[in-house]
PDB file of C-alpha atoms in Angstrom:
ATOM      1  CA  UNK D   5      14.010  95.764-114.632  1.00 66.00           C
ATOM      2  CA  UNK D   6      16.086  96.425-117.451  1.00 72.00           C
ATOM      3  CA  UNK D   7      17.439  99.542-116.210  1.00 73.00           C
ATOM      4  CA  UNK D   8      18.576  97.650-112.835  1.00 66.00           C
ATOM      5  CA  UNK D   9      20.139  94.724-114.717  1.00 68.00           C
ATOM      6  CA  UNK D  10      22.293  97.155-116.950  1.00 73.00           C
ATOM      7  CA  UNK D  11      23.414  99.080-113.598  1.00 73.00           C
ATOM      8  CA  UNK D  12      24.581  95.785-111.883  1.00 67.00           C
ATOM      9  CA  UNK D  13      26.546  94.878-114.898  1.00 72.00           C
ATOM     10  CA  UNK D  14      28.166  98.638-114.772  1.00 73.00           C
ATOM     11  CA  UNK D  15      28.932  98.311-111.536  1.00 69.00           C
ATOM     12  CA  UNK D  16      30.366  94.650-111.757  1.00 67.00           C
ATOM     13  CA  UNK D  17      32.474  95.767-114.288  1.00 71.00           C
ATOM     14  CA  UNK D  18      33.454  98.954-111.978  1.00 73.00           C
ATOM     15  CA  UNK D  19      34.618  96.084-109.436  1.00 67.00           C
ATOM     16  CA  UNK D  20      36.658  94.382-111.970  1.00 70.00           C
ATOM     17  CA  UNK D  21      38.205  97.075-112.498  1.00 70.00           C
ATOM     18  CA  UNK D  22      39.474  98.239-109.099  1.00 70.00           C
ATOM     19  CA  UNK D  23      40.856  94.943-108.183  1.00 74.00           C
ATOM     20  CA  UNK D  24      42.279  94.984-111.390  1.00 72.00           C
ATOM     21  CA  UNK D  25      44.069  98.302-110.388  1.00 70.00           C
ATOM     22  CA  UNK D  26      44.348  96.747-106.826  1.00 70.00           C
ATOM     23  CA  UNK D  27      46.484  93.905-108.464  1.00 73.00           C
ATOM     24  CA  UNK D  28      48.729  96.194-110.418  1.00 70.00           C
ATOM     25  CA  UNK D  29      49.635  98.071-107.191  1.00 70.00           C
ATOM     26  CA  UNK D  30      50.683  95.280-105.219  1.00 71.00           C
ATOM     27  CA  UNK D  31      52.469  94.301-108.035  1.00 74.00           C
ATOM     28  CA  UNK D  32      55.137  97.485-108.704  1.00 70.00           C
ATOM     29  CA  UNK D  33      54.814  97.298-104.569  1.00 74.00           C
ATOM     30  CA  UNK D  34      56.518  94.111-104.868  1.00 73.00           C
ATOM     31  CA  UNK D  35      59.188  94.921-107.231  1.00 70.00           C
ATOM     32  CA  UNK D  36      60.154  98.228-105.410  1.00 74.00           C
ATOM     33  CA  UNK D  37      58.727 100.477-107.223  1.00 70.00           C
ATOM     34  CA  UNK D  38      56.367 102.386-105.013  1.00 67.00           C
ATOM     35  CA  UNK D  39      58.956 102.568-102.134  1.00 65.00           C
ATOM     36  CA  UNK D  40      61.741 104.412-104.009  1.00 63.00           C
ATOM     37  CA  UNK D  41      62.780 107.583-102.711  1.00 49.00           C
ATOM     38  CA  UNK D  42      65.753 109.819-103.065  1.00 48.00           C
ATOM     39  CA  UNK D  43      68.320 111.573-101.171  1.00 45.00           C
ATOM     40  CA  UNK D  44      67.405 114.418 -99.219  1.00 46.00           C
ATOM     41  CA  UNK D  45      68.556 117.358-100.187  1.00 47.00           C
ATOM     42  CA  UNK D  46      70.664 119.172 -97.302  1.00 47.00           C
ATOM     43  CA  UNK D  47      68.312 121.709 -96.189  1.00 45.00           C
ATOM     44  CA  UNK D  48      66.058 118.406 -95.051  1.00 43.00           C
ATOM     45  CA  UNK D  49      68.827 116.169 -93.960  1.00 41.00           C
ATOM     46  CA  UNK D  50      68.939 117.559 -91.147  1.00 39.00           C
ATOM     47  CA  UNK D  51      65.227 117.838 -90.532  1.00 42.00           C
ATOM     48  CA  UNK D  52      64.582 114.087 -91.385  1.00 44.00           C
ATOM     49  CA  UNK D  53      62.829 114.962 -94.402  1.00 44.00           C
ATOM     50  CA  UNK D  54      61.993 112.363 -96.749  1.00 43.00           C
ATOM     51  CA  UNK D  55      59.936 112.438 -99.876  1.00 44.00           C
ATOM     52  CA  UNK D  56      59.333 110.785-103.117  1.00 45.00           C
ATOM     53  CA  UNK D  57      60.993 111.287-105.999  1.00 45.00           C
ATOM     54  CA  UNK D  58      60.076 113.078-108.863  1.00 61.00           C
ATOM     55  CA  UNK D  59      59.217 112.028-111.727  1.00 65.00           C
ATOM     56  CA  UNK D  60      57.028 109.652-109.452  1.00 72.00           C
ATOM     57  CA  UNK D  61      57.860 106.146-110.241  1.00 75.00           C
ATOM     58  CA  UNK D  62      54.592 104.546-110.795  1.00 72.00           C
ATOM     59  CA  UNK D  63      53.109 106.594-112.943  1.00 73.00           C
ATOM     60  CA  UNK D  64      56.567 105.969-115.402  1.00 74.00           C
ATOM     61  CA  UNK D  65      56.259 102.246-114.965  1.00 76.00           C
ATOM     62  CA  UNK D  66      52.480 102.280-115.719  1.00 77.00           C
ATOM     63  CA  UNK D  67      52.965 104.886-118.802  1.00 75.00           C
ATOM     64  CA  UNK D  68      55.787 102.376-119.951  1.00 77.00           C
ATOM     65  CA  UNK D  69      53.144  99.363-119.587  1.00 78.00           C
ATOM     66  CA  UNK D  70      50.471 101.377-121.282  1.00 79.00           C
ATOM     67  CA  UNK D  71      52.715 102.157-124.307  1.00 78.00           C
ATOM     68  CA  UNK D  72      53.865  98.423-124.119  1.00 81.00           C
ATOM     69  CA  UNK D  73      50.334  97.353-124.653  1.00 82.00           C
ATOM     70  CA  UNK D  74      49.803  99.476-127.021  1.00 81.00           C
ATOM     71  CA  UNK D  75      52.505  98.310-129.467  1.00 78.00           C
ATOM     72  CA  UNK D  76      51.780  94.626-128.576  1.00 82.00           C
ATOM     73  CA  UNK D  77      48.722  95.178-129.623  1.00 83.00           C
ATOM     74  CA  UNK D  78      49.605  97.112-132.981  1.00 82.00           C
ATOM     75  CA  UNK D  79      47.886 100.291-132.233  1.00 81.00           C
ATOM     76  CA  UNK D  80      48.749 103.588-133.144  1.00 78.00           C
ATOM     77  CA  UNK D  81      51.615 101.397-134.764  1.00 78.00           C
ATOM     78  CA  UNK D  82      52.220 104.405-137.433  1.00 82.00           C
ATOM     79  CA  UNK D  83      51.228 107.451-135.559  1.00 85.00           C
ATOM     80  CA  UNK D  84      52.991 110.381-134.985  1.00 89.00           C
ATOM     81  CA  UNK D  85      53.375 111.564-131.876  1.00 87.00           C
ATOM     82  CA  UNK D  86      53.857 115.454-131.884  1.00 89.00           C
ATOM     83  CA  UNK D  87      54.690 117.723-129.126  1.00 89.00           C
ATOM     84  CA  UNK D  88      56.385 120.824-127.699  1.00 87.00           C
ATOM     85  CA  UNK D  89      59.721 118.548-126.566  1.00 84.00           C
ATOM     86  CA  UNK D  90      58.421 117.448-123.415  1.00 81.00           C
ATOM     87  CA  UNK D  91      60.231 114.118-122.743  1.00 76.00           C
ATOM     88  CA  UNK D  92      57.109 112.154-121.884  1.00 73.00           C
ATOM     89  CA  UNK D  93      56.231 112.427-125.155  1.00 77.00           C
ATOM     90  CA  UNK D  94      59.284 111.139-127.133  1.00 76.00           C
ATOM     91  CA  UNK D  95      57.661 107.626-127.812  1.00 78.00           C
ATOM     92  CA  UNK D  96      57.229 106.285-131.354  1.00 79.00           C
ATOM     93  CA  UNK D  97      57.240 108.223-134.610  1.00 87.00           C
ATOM     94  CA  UNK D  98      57.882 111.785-132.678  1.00 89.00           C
ATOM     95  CA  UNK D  99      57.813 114.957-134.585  1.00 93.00           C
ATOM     96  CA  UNK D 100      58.292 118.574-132.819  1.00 94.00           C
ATOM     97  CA  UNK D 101      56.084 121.835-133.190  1.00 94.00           C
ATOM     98  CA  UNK D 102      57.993 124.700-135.049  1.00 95.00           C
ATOM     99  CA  UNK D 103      56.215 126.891-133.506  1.00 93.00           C
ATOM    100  CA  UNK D 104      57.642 126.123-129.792  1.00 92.00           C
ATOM    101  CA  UNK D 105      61.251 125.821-131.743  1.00 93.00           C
ATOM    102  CA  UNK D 106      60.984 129.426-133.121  1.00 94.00           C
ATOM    103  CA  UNK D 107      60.069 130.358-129.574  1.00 92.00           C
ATOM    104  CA  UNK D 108      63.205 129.635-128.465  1.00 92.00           C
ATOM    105  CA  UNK D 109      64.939 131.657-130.693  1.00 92.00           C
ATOM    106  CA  UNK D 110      62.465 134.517-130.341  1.00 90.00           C
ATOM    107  CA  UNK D 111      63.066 134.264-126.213  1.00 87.00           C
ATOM    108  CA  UNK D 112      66.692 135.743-127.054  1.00 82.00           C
ATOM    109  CA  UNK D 113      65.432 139.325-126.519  1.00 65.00           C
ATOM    110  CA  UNK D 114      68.071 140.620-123.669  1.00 52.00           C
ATOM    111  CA  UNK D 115      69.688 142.715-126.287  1.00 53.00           C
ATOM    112  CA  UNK D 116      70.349 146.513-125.811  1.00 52.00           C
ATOM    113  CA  UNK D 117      72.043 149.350-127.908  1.00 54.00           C
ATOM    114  CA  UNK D 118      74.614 149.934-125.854  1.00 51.00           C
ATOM    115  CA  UNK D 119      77.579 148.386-127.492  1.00 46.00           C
ATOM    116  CA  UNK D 120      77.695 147.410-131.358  1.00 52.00           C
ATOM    117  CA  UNK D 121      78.385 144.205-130.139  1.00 52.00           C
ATOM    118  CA  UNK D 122      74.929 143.566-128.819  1.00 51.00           C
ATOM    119  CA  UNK D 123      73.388 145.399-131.460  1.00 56.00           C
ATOM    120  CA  UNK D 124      74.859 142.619-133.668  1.00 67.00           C
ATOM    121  CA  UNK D 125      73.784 139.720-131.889  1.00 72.00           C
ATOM    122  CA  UNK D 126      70.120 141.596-132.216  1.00 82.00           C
ATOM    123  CA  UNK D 127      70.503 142.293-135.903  1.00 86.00           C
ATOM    124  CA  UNK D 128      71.516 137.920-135.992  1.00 88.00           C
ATOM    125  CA  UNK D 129      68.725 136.727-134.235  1.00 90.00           C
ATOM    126  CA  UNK D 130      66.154 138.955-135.958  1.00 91.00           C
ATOM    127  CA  UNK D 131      67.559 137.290-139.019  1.00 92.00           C
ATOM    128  CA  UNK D 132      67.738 134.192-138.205  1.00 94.00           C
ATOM    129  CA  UNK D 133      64.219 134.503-136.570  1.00 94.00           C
ATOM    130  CA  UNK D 134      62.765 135.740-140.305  1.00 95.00           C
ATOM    131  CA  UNK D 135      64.711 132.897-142.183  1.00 96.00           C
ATOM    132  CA  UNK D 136      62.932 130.302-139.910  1.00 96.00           C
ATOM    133  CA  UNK D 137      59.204 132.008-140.321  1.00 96.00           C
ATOM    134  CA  UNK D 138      60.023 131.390-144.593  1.00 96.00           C
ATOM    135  CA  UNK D 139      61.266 128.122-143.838  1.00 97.00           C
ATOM    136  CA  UNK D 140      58.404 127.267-141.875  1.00 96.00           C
ATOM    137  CA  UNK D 141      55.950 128.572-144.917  1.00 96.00           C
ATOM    138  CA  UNK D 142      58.040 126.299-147.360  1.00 96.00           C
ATOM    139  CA  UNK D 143      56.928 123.372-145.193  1.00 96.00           C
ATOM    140  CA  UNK D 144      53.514 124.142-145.191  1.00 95.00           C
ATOM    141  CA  UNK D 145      53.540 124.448-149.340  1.00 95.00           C
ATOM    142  CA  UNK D 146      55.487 121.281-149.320  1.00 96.00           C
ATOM    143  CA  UNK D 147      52.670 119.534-146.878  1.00 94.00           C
ATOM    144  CA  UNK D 148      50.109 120.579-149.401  1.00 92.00           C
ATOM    145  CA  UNK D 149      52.131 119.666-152.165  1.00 93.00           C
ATOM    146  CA  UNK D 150      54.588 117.137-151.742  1.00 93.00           C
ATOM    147  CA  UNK D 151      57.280 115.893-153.690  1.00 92.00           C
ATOM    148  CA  UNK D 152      60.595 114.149-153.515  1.00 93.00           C
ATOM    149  CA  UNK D 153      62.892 117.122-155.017  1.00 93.00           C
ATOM    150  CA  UNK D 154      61.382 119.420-153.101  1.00 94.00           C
ATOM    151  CA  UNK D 155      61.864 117.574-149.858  1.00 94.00           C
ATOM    152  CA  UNK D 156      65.294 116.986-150.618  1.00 95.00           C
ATOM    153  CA  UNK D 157      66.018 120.727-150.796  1.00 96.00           C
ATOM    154  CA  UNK D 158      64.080 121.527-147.712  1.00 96.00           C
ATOM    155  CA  UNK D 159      66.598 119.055-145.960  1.00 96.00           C
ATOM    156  CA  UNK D 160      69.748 121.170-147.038  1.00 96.00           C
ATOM    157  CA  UNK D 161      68.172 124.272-146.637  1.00 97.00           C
ATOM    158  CA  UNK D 162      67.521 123.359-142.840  1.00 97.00           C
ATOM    159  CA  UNK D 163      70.982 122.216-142.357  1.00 96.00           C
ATOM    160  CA  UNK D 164      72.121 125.699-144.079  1.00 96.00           C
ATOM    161  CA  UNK D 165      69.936 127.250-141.440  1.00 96.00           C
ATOM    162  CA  UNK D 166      70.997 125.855-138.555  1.00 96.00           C
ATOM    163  CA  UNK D 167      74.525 125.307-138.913  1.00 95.00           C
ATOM    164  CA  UNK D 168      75.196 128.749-139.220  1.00 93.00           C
ATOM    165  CA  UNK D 169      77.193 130.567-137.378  1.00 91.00           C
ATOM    166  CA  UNK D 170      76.322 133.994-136.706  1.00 88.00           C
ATOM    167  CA  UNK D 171      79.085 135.046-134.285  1.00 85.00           C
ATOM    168  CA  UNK D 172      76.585 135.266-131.207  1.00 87.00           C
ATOM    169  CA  UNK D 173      77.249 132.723-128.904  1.00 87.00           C
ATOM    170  CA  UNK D 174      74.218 132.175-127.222  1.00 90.00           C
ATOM    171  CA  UNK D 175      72.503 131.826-130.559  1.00 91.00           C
ATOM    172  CA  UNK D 176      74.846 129.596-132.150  1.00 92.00           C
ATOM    173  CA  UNK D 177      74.112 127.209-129.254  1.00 93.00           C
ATOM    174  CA  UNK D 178      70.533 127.060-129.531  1.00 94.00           C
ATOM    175  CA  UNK D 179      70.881 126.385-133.517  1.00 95.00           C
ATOM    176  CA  UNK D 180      73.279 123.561-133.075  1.00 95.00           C
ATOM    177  CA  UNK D 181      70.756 122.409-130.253  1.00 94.00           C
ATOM    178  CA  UNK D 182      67.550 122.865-132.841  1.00 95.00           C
ATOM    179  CA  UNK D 183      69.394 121.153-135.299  1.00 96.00           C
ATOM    180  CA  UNK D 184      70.160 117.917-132.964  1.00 95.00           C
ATOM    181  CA  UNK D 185      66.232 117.751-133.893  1.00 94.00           C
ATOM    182  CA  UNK D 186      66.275 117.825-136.963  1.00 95.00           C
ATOM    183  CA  UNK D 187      64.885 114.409-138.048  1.00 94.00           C
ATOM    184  CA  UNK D 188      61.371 115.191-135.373  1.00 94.00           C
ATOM    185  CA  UNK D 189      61.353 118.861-137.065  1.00 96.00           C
ATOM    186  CA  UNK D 190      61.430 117.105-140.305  1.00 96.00           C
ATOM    187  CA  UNK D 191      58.855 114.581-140.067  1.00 95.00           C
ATOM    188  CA  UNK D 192      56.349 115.997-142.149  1.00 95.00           C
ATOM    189  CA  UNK D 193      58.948 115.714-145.002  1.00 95.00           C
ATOM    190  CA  UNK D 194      58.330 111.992-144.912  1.00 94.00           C
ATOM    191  CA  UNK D 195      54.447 112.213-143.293  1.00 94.00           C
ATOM    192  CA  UNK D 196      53.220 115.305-145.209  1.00 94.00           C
ATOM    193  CA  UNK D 197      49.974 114.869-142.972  1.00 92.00           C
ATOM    194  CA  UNK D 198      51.771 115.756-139.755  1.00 92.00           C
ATOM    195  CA  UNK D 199      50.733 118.942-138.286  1.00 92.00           C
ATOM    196  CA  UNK D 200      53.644 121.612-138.108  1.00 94.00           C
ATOM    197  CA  UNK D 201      52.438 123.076-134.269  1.00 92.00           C
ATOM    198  CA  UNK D 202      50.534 121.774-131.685  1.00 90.00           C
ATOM    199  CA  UNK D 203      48.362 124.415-131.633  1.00 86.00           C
ATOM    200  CA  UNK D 204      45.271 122.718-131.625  1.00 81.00           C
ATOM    201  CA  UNK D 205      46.112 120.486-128.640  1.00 79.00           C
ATOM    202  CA  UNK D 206      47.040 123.994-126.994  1.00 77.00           C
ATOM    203  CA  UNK D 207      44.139 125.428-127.152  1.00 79.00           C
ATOM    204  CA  UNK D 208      42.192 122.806-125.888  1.00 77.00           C
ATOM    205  CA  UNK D 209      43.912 123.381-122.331  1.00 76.00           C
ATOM    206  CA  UNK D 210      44.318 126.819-122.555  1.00 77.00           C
ATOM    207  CA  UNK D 211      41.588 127.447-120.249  1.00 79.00           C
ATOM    208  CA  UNK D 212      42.645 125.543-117.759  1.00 77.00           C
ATOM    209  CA  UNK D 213      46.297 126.989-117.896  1.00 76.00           C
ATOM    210  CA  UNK D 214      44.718 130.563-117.052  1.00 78.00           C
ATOM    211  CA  UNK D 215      42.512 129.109-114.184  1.00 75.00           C
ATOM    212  CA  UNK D 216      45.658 127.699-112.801  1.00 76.00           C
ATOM    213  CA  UNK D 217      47.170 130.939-113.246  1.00 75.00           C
ATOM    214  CA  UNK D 218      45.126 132.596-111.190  1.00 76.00           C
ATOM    215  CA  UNK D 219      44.120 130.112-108.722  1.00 75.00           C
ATOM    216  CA  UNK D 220      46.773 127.593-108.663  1.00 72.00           C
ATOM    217  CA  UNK D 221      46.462 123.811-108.957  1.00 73.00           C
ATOM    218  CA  UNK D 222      44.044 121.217-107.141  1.00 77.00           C
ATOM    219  CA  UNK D 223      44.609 120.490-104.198  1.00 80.00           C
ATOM    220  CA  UNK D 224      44.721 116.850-104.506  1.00 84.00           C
ATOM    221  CA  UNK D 225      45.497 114.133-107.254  1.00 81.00           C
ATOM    222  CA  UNK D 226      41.269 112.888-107.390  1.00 86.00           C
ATOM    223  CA  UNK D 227      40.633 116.756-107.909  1.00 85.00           C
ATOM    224  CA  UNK D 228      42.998 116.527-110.874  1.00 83.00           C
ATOM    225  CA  UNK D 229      41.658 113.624-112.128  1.00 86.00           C
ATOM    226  CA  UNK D 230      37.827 114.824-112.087  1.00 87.00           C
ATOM    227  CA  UNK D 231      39.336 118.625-113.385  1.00 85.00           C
ATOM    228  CA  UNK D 232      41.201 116.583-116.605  1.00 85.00           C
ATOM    229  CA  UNK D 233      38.369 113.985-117.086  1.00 88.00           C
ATOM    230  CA  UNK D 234      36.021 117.167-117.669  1.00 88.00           C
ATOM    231  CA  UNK D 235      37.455 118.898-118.890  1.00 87.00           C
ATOM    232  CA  UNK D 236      37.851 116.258-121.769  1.00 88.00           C
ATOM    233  CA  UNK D 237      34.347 115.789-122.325  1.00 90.00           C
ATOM    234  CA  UNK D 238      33.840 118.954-122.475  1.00 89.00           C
ATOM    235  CA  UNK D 239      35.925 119.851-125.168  1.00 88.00           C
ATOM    236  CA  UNK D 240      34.918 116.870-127.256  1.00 89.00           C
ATOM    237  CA  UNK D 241      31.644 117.709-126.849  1.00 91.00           C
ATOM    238  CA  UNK D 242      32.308 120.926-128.435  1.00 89.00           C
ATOM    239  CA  UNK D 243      34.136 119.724-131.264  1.00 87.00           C
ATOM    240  CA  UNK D 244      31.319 117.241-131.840  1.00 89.00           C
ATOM    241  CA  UNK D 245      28.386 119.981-131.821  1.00 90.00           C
ATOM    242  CA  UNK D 246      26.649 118.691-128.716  1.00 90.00           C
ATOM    243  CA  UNK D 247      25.850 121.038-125.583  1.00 91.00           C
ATOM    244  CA  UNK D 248      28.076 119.550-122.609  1.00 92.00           C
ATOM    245  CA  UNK D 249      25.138 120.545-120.162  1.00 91.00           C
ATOM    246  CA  UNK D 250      22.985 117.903-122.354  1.00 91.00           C
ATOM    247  CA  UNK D 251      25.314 115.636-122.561  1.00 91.00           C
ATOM    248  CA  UNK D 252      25.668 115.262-118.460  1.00 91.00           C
ATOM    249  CA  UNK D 253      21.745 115.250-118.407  1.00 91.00           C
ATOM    250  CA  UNK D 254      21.916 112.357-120.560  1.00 90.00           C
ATOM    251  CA  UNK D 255      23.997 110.431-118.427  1.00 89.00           C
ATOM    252  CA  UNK D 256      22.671 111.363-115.618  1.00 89.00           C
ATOM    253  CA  UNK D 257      19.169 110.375-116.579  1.00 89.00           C
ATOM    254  CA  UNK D 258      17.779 113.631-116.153  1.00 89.00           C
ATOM    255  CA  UNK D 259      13.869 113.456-116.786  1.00 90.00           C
ATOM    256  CA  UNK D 260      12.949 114.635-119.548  1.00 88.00           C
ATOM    257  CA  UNK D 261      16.278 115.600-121.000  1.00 86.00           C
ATOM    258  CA  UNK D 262      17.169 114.369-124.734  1.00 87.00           C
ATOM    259  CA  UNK D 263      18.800 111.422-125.343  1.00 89.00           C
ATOM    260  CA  UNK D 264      22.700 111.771-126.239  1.00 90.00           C
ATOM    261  CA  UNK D 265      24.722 108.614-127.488  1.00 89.00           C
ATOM    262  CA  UNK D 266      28.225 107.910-126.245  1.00 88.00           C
ATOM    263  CA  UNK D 267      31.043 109.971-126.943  1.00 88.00           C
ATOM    264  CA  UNK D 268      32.964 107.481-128.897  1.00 87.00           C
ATOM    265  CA  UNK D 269      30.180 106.679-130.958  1.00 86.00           C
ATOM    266  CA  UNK D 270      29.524 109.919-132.080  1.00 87.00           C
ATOM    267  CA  UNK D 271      33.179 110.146-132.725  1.00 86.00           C
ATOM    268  CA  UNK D 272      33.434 107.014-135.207  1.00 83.00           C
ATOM    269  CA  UNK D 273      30.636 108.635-137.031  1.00 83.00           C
ATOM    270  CA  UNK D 274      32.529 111.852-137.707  1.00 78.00           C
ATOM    271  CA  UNK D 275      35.565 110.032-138.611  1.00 64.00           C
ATOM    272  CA  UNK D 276      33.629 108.373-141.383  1.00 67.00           C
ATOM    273  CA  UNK D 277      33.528 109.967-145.288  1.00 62.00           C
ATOM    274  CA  UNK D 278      30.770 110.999-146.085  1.00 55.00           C
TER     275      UNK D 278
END
């Protein structure tokens, strides 16, 4: 009896929740939001063509009402958000990973020997590229050893760095562009805890990016929902030491299968000291 009282209270709260969702549609239907569209290009004028525009409105008026939420609510109120530059991500404290900076740099690599012109602009970026790699090894001293002299001389050492000019064009542009960033590259001067890539993030979608590689996308926004909401419990259940094939027996009820608690509270429990 138990068992059947706690599934009708899951699945009232599962109703709740779609007309909750049902509610939020009608209301961005009402203020426009789901019928914008934009001019057709002219290869589809002529067809008739119309389609939605991208990014898709909804999803940026719900992201700006989750974020919304989330402040009025004073969560994640000193976070740092860090990414690879992607604009979605430029909300709150925002820091950027060195590691996709550098890349840019290191993506200058049309350079020949056939004029000593070229072999210049080589000789620049390969110096420019080593004087980032010791800058980047400074930060990660200073992260493990902070102090307020030291992140003082990091700050004119970046500028140094990046205002140069080496006489390359193409590279000169990309400096002045990196150092337009400079106060996200330089957040871990001021929160030594913030992580200097996002490698970690990276990897946790790296398979993904090589199935979709070799077999493309899903083939429909539910598939990418299921793929991403898996995809997520599976990794966490690998950083939490618990077999993922367990875990869905578990929840599924499986007879006989071992009994695994939630997710999150298995996560509050590592986040504890010990």
């Amino acid at each position: 009896m138990a068992r059947l009282l706690a599934r009708l209270a899951e699945l009232e709260r599962t109703v709740a929740q779609q007309r909750e969702e049902i509610a939020r549609l009608k209301g961005l239907n009402r203020l426009g939001f789901t019928g914008l569209s934009v001019t057709p290009e002219p290869a589809d004028r002529f067809a008739g063509h119309r389609f939605a525009s991208r990014p898709d409105p909804v999803q940026i008026a719900t992201e700006g009402a989750i974020w919304g939420s989330i402040h009025a609510h004073d969560f994640l109120r000193d976070a740092v958000v860090l990414s690879d530059d992607a604009g979605r991500f430029a909300v709150g404290h925002h820091a950027l990973c060195w590691v996709h900076a550098e890349r840019l740099v290191h993506k200058l690599d049309t350079f020949t020997d056939l004029h000593p012109r070229i072999r210049s602009g080589d000789a620049a970026q390969q110096h420019v590229r080593k004087l980032i790699w010791n800058f980047y090894a400074d930060l990660k001293a200073y992260r493990a050893n902070p102090g307020k002299s030291r992140r003082v001389a990091l700050r004119a050492r970046f500028d140094r760095i990046f205002r140069r000019r080496t006489g390359f064009a193409t590279l000169d542009r990309l400096l002045a562009r990196l150092h337009a960033n400079k106060a996200e590259l330089l957040m871990v001067l001021d929160r030594p805890e913030t992580p200097l890539h996002t490698n970690g993030s990276e990897n946790d979608i790296r398979c993904q990016v090589t199935r979709r590689k070799v077999s493309a996308g899903t083939r429909s926004d539910r598939g990418r929902d299921c793929r991403d909401a898996f995809l997520g419990l599976a990794k966490t259940c690998t950083k939490l030491g618990v077999a993922f094939w367990d875990y869905l027996g578990s929840r599924l009820r499986i007879p006989g299968q071992r009994v695994i608690p939630p997710l999150p509270g298995l996560v509050r429990c590592r986040g504890q000291p010990a």
